[in-house]
Amino acid sequence: MRDDPTELAEQVSAVLRHLVLLLRRTVAGQPVTSQQYAVLGSLEPGPRRMTELAEEHAVQLPTMSVQINRLEEAGLVARGSDPADARVRAVELTDEGRVRLRAVRQARIAHLSRELAALSDDERAALAVALPALAKLGRT
Amino acid sequence: MRDDPTELAEQVSAVLRHLVLLLRRTVAGQPVTSQQYAVLGSLEPGPRRMTELAEEHAVQLPTMSVQINRLEEAGLVARGSDPADARVRAVELTDEGRVRLRAVRQARIAHLSRELAALSDDERAALAVALPALAKLGRT
DNA sequence: CAGGCTAAGTTAGTTAGGCTAAGTATCATG
DNA sequence: CATGATACTTAGCCTAACTAACTTAGCCTG
């Protein structure tokens, strides 16, 4: 039973917990939190409505509402309105938000690069091959 | 530059965010939170002191203290004392805690197994190969 | 052996980030 | 044009992280 999904699942479970810790360290001390960073990332291509953002980040609408409140107070995003439908709010990055996003992304990439540099070539190669599978995992 | 750590880091970063969402769904609705589950897991082999637990889970001592408070109120762990040093508290699983841990572990494994079953054999194989590398990532 | 330092935990207070329930404003429709 | 649906927001309640400040216990040194 080498391909037993249960056995594999146990290992994946253990690794998941491990990655949570890694992520915590990757994000520690940065000027935006992990979730804020993720939301800023969603806004990079252009304005989005609240409902879209909430769905994309798998949270309820009120959660995203509060999240955007904080980002707005910080001056990183702005709430606009949709001329076609006055109920929807079009959230977009401010210039400062765009700058901040880039800076944080740089820092995160740099941190992860350092971690990855500690691996062997074979390990990095294995990782590269497995990433698509990992990416597929959530999208059941 | 196919092996460029920076490029790989970007992909890893994206996948990490994805896995956070997966983990959220995996844990949703279970009788203990993700962190509580992790702490219970640490206690399975035997009693541990607060400091050890805090370090292992990469949190400050007060955070673990509160965490253990809740688990103690729920009857899942018990605080004992070290006869050799009256300052240290030896935290251990109660019988109920042990039962709960097993149940939650089952549920998590089952959930992940279902996700994994949706992958192809090749993808599962790739995942299995990459897991050791992922596990190594945090331990810089 | 008294005083002071260090170590282990706890408590209090703040913030982020989830949730549900309830409220408001706008749109669409019978 | 009244009524229901849609898009958000607000309020209130949790978990979970942090720092700062406190207590208690052990250790060491003059």
mmCIF file with all atom_site columns, C-alpha atoms in Angstrom, chain B residues 26-91:
data_model
loop_
_atom_site.group_PDB
_atom_site.id
_atom_site.type_symbol
_atom_site.label_atom_id
_atom_site.label_alt_id
_atom_site.label_comp_id
_atom_site.label_asym_id
_atom_site.label_entity_id
_atom_site.label_seq_id
_atom_site.pdbx_PDB_ins_code
_atom_site.Cartn_x
_atom_site.Cartn_y
_atom_site.Cartn_z
_atom_site.occupancy
_atom_site.B_iso_or_equiv
_atom_site.pdbx_formal_charge
_atom_site.auth_seq_id
_atom_site.auth_comp_id
_atom_site.auth_asym_id
_atom_site.auth_atom_id
_atom_site.pdbx_PDB_model_num
ATOM 1  C CA . THR B 1 26 ? -9.874  21.026 6.758  1.00 0.00 ? 26 THR B CA 1
ATOM 2  C CA . VAL B 1 27 ? -10.275 22.322 10.269 1.00 0.00 ? 27 VAL B CA 1
ATOM 3  C CA . ALA B 1 28 ? -13.648 24.043 9.975  1.00 0.00 ? 28 ALA B CA 1
ATOM 4  C CA . GLY B 1 29 ? -16.301 22.697 12.266 1.00 0.00 ? 29 GLY B CA 1
ATOM 5  C CA . GLN B 1 30 ? -14.049 20.408 14.253 1.00 0.00 ? 30 GLN B CA 1
ATOM 6  C CA . PRO B 1 31 ? -14.359 20.275 18.030 1.00 0.00 ? 31 PRO B CA 1
ATOM 7  C CA . VAL B 1 32 ? -10.872 21.726 18.553 1.00 0.00 ? 32 VAL B CA 1
ATOM 8  C CA . THR B 1 33 ? -9.124  24.500 16.684 1.00 0.00 ? 33 THR B CA 1
ATOM 9  C CA . SER B 1 34 ? -6.056  24.009 14.593 1.00 0.00 ? 34 SER B CA 1
ATOM 10 C CA . GLN B 1 35 ? -3.720  25.235 17.309 1.00 0.00 ? 35 GLN B CA 1
ATOM 11 C CA . GLN B 1 36 ? -5.387  23.222 20.008 1.00 0.00 ? 36 GLN B CA 1
ATOM 12 C CA . TYR B 1 37 ? -5.024  20.141 17.856 1.00 0.00 ? 37 TYR B CA 1
ATOM 13 C CA . ALA B 1 38 ? -1.357  20.851 17.373 1.00 0.00 ? 38 ALA B CA 1
ATOM 14 C CA . VAL B 1 39 ? -0.781  21.277 21.095 1.00 0.00 ? 39 VAL B CA 1
ATOM 15 C CA . LEU B 1 40 ? -2.619  18.071 21.914 1.00 0.00 ? 40 LEU B CA 1
ATOM 16 C CA . GLY B 1 41 ? -0.385  16.352 19.387 1.00 0.00 ? 41 GLY B CA 1
ATOM 17 C CA . SER B 1 42 ? 2.721   17.581 21.185 1.00 0.00 ? 42 SER B CA 1
ATOM 18 C CA . LEU B 1 43 ? 1.445   16.098 24.419 1.00 0.00 ? 43 LEU B CA 1
ATOM 19 C CA . GLU B 1 44 ? 0.751   12.659 23.036 1.00 0.00 ? 44 GLU B CA 1
ATOM 20 C CA . PRO B 1 45 ? 4.174   11.183 23.774 1.00 0.00 ? 45 PRO B CA 1
ATOM 21 C CA . GLY B 1 46 ? 4.078   12.415 27.362 1.00 0.00 ? 46 GLY B CA 1
ATOM 22 C CA . PRO B 1 47 ? 4.012   15.432 29.692 1.00 0.00 ? 47 PRO B CA 1
ATOM 23 C CA . ARG B 1 48 ? 5.757   18.626 28.596 1.00 0.00 ? 48 ARG B CA 1
ATOM 24 C CA . ARG B 1 49 ? 6.616   21.864 30.319 1.00 0.00 ? 49 ARG B CA 1
ATOM 25 C CA . MET B 1 50 ? 5.116   25.160 29.224 1.00 0.00 ? 50 MET B CA 1
ATOM 26 C CA . THR B 1 51 ? 8.384   26.518 27.898 1.00 0.00 ? 51 THR B CA 1
ATOM 27 C CA . GLU B 1 52 ? 8.927   23.516 25.688 1.00 0.00 ? 52 GLU B CA 1
ATOM 28 C CA . LEU B 1 53 ? 5.441   23.760 24.264 1.00 0.00 ? 53 LEU B CA 1
ATOM 29 C CA . ALA B 1 54 ? 5.771   27.452 23.553 1.00 0.00 ? 54 ALA B CA 1
ATOM 30 C CA . GLU B 1 55 ? 9.069   26.970 21.758 1.00 0.00 ? 55 GLU B CA 1
ATOM 31 C CA . GLU B 1 56 ? 7.851   24.011 19.777 1.00 0.00 ? 56 GLU B CA 1
ATOM 32 C CA . HIS B 1 57 ? 4.869   25.954 18.511 1.00 0.00 ? 57 HIS B CA 1
ATOM 33 C CA . ALA B 1 58 ? 6.800   29.144 17.928 1.00 0.00 ? 58 ALA B CA 1
ATOM 34 C CA . VAL B 1 59 ? 4.684   31.268 20.249 1.00 0.00 ? 59 VAL B CA 1
ATOM 35 C CA . GLN B 1 60 ? 5.437   33.273 23.381 1.00 0.00 ? 60 GLN B CA 1
ATOM 36 C CA . LEU B 1 61 ? 4.918   31.745 26.765 1.00 0.00 ? 61 LEU B CA 1
ATOM 37 C CA . PRO B 1 62 ? 1.809   33.791 27.597 1.00 0.00 ? 62 PRO B CA 1
ATOM 38 C CA . THR B 1 63 ? 0.137   32.626 24.422 1.00 0.00 ? 63 THR B CA 1
ATOM 39 C CA . MET B 1 64 ? 0.712   29.013 25.361 1.00 0.00 ? 64 MET B CA 1
ATOM 40 C CA . SER B 1 65 ? -0.413  29.718 28.897 1.00 0.00 ? 65 SER B CA 1
ATOM 41 C CA . VAL B 1 66 ? -3.782  30.951 27.679 1.00 0.00 ? 66 VAL B CA 1
ATOM 42 C CA . GLN B 1 67 ? -4.016  28.112 25.222 1.00 0.00 ? 67 GLN B CA 1
ATOM 43 C CA . ILE B 1 68 ? -3.470  25.561 27.985 1.00 0.00 ? 68 ILE B CA 1
ATOM 44 C CA . ASN B 1 69 ? -6.024  27.363 30.142 1.00 0.00 ? 69 ASN B CA 1
ATOM 45 C CA . ARG B 1 70 ? -8.678  26.734 27.548 1.00 0.00 ? 70 ARG B CA 1
ATOM 46 C CA . LEU B 1 71 ? -7.670  23.122 27.029 1.00 0.00 ? 71 LEU B CA 1
ATOM 47 C CA . GLU B 1 72 ? -7.692  22.614 30.779 1.00 0.00 ? 72 GLU B CA 1
ATOM 48 C CA . GLU B 1 73 ? -11.171 24.136 31.102 1.00 0.00 ? 73 GLU B CA 1
ATOM 49 C CA . ALA B 1 74 ? -12.297 21.795 28.352 1.00 0.00 ? 74 ALA B CA 1
ATOM 50 C CA . GLY B 1 75 ? -10.881 18.902 30.353 1.00 0.00 ? 75 GLY B CA 1
ATOM 51 C CA . LEU B 1 76 ? -8.475  17.829 27.630 1.00 0.00 ? 76 LEU B CA 1
ATOM 52 C CA . VAL B 1 77 ? -5.221  18.465 29.487 1.00 0.00 ? 77 VAL B CA 1
ATOM 53 C CA . ALA B 1 78 ? -4.120  18.718 33.119 1.00 0.00 ? 78 ALA B CA 1
ATOM 54 C CA . ARG B 1 79 ? -1.430  20.839 34.744 1.00 0.00 ? 79 ARG B CA 1
ATOM 55 C CA . GLY B 1 80 ? 0.830   18.904 37.077 1.00 0.00 ? 80 GLY B CA 1
ATOM 56 C CA . SER B 1 81 ? 4.000   19.992 38.802 1.00 0.00 ? 81 SER B CA 1
ATOM 57 C CA . ASP B 1 82 ? 7.588   18.923 38.596 1.00 0.00 ? 82 ASP B CA 1
ATOM 58 C CA . PRO B 1 83 ? 8.760   17.497 41.938 1.00 0.00 ? 83 PRO B CA 1
ATOM 59 C CA . ALA B 1 84 ? 12.302  18.555 41.126 1.00 0.00 ? 84 ALA B CA 1
ATOM 60 C CA . ASP B 1 85 ? 11.497  22.205 40.387 1.00 0.00 ? 85 ASP B CA 1
ATOM 61 C CA . ALA B 1 86 ? 8.368   23.836 41.727 1.00 0.00 ? 86 ALA B CA 1
ATOM 62 C CA . ARG B 1 87 ? 8.492   26.540 39.054 1.00 0.00 ? 87 ARG B CA 1
ATOM 63 C CA . VAL B 1 88 ? 7.722   24.264 36.136 1.00 0.00 ? 88 VAL B CA 1
ATOM 64 C CA . ARG B 1 89 ? 4.272   22.995 35.241 1.00 0.00 ? 89 ARG B CA 1
ATOM 65 C CA . ALA B 1 90 ? 4.069   19.567 33.644 1.00 0.00 ? 90 ALA B CA 1
ATOM 66 C CA . VAL B 1 91 ? 1.198   19.595 31.193 1.00 0.00 ? 91 VAL B CA 1
#
